[in-house]
Every structure is written in C-alpha cells, then in structure tokens.
Short mmCIF file of C-alpha atoms in Angstrom, two decimals:
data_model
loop_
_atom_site.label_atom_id
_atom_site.label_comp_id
_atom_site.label_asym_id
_atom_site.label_seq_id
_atom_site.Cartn_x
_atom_site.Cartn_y
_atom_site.Cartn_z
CA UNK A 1 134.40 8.21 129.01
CA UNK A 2 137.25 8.57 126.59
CA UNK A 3 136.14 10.52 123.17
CA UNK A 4 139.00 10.13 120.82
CA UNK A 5 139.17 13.08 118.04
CA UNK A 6 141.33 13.00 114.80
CA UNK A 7 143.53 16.01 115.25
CA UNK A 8 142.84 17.95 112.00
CA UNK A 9 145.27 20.38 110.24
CA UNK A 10 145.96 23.86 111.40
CA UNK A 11 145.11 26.97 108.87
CA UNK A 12 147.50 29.24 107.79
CA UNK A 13 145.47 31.95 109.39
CA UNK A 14 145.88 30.10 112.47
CA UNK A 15 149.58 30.14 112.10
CA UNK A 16 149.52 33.48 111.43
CA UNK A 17 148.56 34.94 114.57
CA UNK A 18 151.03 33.36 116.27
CA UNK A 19 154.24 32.95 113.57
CA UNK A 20 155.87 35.12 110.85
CA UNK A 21 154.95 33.83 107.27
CA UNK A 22 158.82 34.64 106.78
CA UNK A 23 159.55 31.58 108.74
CA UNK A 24 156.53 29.20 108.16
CA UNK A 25 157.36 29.88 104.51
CA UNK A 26 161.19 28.46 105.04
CA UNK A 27 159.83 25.14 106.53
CA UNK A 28 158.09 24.64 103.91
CA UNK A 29 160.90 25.21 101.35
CA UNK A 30 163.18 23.54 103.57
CA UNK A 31 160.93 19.80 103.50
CA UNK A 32 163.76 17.15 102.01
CA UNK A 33 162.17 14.85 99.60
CA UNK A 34 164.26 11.83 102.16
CA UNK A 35 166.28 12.02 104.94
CA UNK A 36 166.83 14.91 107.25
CA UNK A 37 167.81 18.55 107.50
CA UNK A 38 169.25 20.47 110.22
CA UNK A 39 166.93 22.82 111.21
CA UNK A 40 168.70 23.72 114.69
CA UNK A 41 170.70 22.05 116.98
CA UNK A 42 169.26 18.89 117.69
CA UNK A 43 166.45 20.30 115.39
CA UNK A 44 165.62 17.99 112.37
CA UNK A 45 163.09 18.21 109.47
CA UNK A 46 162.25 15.53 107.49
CA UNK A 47 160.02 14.90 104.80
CA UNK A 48 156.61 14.09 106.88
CA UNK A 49 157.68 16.72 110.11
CA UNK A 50 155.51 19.54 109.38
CA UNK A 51 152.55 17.90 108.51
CA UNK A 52 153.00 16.10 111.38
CA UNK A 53 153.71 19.21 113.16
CA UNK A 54 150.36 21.01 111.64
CA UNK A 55 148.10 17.98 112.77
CA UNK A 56 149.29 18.82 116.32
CA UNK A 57 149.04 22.29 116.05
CA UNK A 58 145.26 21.57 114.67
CA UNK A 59 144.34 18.97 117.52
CA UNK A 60 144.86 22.04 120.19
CA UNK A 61 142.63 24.07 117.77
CA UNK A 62 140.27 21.09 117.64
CA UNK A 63 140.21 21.06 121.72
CA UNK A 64 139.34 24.50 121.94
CA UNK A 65 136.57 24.68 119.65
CA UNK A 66 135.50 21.73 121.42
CA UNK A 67 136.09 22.52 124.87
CA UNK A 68 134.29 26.24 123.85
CA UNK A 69 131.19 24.94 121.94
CA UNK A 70 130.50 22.64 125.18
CA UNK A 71 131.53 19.25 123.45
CA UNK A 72 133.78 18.35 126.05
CA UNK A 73 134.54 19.92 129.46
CA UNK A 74 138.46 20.17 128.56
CA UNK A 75 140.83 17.60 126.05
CA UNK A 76 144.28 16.38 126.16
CA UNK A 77 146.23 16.73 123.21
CA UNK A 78 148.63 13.20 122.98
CA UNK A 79 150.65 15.06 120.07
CA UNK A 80 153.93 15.43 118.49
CA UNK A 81 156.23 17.39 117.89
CA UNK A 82 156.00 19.55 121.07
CA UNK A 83 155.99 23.07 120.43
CA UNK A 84 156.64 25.18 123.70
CA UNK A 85 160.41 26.06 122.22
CA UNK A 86 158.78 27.17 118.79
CA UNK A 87 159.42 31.02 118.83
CA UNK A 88 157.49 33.08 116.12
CA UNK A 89 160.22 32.98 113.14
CA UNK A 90 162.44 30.01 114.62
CA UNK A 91 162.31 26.59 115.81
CA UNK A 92 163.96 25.03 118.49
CA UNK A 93 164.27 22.08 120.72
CA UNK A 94 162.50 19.79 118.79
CA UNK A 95 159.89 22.27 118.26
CA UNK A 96 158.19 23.81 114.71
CA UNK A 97 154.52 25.30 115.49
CA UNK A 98 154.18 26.34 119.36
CA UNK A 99 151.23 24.18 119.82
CA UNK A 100 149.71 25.63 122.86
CA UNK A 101 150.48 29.18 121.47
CA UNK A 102 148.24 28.46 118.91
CA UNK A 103 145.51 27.34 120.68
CA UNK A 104 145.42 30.20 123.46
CA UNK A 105 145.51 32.73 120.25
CA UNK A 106 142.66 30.80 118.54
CA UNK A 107 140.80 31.19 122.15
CA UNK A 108 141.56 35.17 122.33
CA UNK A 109 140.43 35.42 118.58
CA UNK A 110 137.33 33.22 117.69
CA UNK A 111 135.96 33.19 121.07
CA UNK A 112 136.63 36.77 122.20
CA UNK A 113 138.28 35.75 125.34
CA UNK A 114 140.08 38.31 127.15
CA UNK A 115 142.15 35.94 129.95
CA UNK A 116 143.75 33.07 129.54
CA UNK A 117 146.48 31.07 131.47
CA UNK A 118 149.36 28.54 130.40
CA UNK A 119 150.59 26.33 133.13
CA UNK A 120 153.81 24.72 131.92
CA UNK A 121 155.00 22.06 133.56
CA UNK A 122 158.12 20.15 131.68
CA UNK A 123 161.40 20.20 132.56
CA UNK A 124 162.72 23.03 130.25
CA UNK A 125 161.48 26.66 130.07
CA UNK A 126 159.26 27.59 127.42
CA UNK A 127 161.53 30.00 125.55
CA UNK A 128 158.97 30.30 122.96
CA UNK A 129 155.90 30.72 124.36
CA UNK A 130 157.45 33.45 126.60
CA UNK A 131 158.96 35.09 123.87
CA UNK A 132 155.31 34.94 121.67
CA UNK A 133 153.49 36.72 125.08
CA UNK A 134 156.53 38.61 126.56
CA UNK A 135 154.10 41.70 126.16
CA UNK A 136 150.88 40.53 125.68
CA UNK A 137 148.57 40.66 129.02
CA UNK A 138 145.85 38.90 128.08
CA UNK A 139 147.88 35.86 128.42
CA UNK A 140 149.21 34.73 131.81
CA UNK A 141 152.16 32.24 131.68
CA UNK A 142 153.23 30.01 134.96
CA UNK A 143 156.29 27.91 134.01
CA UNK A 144 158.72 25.63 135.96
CA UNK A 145 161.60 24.23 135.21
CA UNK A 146 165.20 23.27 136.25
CA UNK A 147 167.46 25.76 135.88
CA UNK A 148 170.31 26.21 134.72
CA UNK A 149 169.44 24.23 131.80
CA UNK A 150 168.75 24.10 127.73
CA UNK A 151 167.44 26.75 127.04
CA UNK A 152 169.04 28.61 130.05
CA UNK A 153 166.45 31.23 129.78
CA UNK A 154 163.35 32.12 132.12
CA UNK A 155 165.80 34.17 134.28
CA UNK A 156 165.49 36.84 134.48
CA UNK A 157 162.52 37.75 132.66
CA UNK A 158 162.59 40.91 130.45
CA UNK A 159 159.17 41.56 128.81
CA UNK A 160 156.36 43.84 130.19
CA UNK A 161 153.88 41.37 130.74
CA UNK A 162 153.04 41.63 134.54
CA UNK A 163 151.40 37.80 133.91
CA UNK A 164 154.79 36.04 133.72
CA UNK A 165 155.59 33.74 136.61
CA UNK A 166 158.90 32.10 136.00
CA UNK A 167 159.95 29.88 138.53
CA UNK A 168 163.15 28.05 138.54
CA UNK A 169 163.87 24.60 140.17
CA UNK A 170 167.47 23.29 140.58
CA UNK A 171 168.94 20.07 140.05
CA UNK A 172 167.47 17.65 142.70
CA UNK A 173 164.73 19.30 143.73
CA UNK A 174 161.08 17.17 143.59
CA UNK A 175 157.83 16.93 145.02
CA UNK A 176 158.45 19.15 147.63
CA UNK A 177 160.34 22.22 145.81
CA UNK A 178 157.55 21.82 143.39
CA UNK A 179 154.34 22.04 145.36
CA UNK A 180 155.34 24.84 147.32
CA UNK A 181 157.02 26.47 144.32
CA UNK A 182 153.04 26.43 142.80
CA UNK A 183 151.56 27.27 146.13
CA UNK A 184 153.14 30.54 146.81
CA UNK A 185 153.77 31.71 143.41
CA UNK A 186 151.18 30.30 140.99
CA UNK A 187 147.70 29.28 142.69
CA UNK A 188 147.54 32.63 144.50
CA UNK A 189 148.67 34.68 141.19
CA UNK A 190 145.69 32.32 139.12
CA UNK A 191 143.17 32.81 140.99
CA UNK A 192 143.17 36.44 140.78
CA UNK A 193 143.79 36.55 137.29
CA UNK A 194 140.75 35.15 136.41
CA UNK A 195 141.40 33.32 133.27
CA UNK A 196 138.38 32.42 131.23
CA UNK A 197 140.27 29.35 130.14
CA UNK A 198 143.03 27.62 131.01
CA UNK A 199 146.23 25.46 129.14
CA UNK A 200 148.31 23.09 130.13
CA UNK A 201 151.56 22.94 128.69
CA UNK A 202 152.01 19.24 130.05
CA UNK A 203 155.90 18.47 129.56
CA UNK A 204 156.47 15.12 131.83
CA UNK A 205 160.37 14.99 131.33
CA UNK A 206 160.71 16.50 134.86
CA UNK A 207 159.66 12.52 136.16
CA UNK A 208 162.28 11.74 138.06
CA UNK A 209 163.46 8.72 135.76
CA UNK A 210 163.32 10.77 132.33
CA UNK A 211 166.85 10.71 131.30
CA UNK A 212 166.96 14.20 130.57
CA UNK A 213 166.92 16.21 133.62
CA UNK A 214 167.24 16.04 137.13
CA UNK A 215 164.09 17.06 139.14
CA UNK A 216 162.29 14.18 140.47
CA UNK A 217 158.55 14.74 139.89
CA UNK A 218 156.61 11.86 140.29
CA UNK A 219 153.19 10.88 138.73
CA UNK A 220 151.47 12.03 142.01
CA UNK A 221 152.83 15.59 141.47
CA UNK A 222 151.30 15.72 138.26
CA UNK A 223 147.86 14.44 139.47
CA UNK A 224 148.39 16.80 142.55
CA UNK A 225 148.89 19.92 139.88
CA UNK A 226 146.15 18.90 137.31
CA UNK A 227 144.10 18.73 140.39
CA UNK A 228 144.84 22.37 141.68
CA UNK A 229 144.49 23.83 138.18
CA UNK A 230 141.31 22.40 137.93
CA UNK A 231 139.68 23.81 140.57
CA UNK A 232 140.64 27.48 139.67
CA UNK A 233 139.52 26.32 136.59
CA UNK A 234 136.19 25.12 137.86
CA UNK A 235 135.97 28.66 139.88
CA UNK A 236 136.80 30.80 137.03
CA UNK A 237 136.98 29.71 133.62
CA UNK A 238 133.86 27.10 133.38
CA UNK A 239 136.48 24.65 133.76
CA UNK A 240 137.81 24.79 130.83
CA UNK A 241 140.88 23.26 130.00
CA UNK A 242 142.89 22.14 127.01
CA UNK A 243 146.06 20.38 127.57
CA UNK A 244 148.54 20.08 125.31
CA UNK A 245 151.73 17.34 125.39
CA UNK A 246 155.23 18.82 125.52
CA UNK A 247 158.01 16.78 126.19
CA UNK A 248 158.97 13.33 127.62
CA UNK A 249 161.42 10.90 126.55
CA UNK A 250 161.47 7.97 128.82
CA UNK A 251 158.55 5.66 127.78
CA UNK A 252 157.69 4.27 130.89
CA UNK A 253 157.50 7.46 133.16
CA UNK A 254 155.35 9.53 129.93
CA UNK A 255 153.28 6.72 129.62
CA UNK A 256 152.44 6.49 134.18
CA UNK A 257 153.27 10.47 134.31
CA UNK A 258 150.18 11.36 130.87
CA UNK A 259 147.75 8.61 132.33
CA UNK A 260 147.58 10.52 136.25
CA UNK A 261 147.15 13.95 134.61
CA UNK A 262 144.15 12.16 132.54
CA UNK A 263 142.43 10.30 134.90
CA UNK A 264 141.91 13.58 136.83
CA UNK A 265 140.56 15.17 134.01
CA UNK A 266 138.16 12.80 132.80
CA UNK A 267 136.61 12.65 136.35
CA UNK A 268 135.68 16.36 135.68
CA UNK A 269 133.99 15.08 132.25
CA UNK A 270 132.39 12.69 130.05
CA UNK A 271 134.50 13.76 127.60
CA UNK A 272 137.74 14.19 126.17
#
C-alpha cells in the first residue's frame, strides 16, 4: 500500500545544522520577482525555487519522523530540486538545500542516533554531501559514480572520516562494474558499520539511456541495490530507510528506473 504524504516545509533550525545562515540568507535575497538568476553554472533561481527547494528538504524530514515514530517502515521522497551537490554555503548542480543531508542530521539530532549511512547511487559524485560529512563519523557515505565527470571530485578523498567509500566507475561500465563495485567495497564496509538507519541518495541518471552520462545501469541494478541495502537494513537499523530522489533527466528511464527501487520497498511495508 502506497501512503502519499504532503512534503511540508523545512525549519530554519533544520537548515541550520546542515548550512551557513550566510548562504541560506543570500537565496533568499537573491529570489527574482520573474525570470531567472544565475546562481552557478547551470544553477538557476527563480521566483518559486526555494520554496520548492524547502518542501523537498521538509518531505525527507517528514520521512524520518515517519519512518522513526513507526508510521512507515521507510519512504521515498519523489522531490525536486535534488540536493546531493548543495554544499553548506553554496549551491551547485542544480542543487540549493542538500536534501538527504538534512534528513540524516535531523536523524542524528531529534532521534539521538549515533550511525547512519548514505548510499548514493546517481551518476555524479555527491560533492556536497561529502564535503558536509568529510569529518563527521557518525555518518557513513557509499557513493558511485562515473568518473571523470562534473563535478570531477570523489578522487581522491581528503577528509578524516574513515566512513567514506568513494568508488569511481568509468565511462561504459554497467551492471557488472557496478555490482561488484558494491560487493567488495560497500556491503562488507555496511554491515559492520552498523547504521541505525539508512539513506538512499537515489540519483537514476546512471540508466543507461539518460542522456547525461555513460554508465549503463539498468532498472534491475537498481532493484538489485535497493534489495541489498535492505537487508543490512533489516539486520541493523530496524529497516529503516528513507530515500531521497537525486537526479534523472530522461523521462522514460526515471520513471522504469524510481518504480523498481519502489516496488522493493513497499514489499518490506504497508507504507510509504
């Protein structure tokens, strides 16, 4: 069963644990009253973007509190804008409020939760979200992605968090790079970490018909993932789970790519 949730708006306290007030304060002044402005390359604000961007930010809070107050077993967050570019005082890549950043600081906060894990999927590194928990061990973060490409960061990594897993894929690589890629470095890693709950960061734009890249993922490597998260989850963390929609820009393949990472989650619950 499908429970669908209004996403409501993030708090500035929320925000706060995770971005300066310096540069939430600059959106804000920055809002046009029509048309756009350049926040960053490819980067645009309009007049309706942040409060857009502060009703995602407040679905993955939503999840969470659900998700921790046993109201659903986990949630998927169909949002936009994406956030896993947002870095504490800039945005990037399409991104304003790291989304899943957020929620895993809401998680640590409110619910006194001293592990959790972001599994990030999409096709380009999560700049920001490594740069938010670059030293912060309470957080572990597994991310693929093809490499080199925008950001062209992830390698090396330079923080002191022991709980970073970057690991690159290369143009052309697919099912197979991938699976053994989370295998060897991330199931075995997981599992001993012991997160209390875990994130997706769900980009789908490494579907090997998203116009963006050139990994070819396929809709059963993202139920074959969801699936292998989930039963770490289901050994460790409750099985919690809260993902949260990054990127994904071909229709077709988001629409096929979202609906197999679902289905496996709403077999673990009644609710979503």
């Amino acid at each position: 069963m499908l429970q669908k949730i209004e996403a409501p708006e993030v708090t500035d306290i929320q925000l706060s644990r995770v971005h300066t007030r310096k540069y939430l304060n600059s959106l804000e002044n920055q809002i046009p009253s029509n048309g756009t402005v350049k926040i960053e390359e490819d980067t645009y604000l309009s007049r309706d973007t942040l409060a857009a961007a502060r009703h995602a930010a407040g679905a993955a809070i939503k999840a969470v509190d659900m998700v921790m107050k046993k109201q659903a077993k986990n949630a998927f967050c169909a949002i936009r804008p994406p956030g896993h570019h947002a870095h504490a005082d800039k945005a990037a890549g399409f991104c304003f409020i790291n989304n899943v950043a957020v929620a895993a600081m809401h998680a640590i906060a409110e619910y006194r939760l001293q592990r959790v894990a972001i599994v990030d999927f999409d096709l380009h590194h999560g700049d920001g979200t490594e740069d938010i928990f670059r030293d912060d061990p309470r957080v572990m973060l597994l991310s693929s992605f093809e490499h080199p490409l925008y950001p062209f960061s992830g390698v090396p990594f330079t923080g002191s968090n022991p709980n970073v897993i970057n690991s690159p894929l290369k143009a052309g690589d697919g099912s197979n790079e991938f699976r053994d890629v989370v295998r060897a470095q991330w199931l075995p890693r997981l599992a001993s970490f012991r997160p209390q709950m875990i994130f997706f960061a769900a980009g789908f734009d490494a579907h090997r018909n998203d116009d963006l890249g050139h990994l070819n993922l396929t809709e059963a490597d993202y139920e074959w993932i969801t699936k292998k998260i989930m039963l770490i989850a289901n050994r460790h963390s409750q099985g919690r789970i809260v993902s949260v929609l990054e990127g994904g820009y071909k229709l077709t393949s988001l629409a096929k790519s979202a609906k197999a990472h679902i289905a496996c989650l709403v077999k673990a619950s009644p609710f979503i």
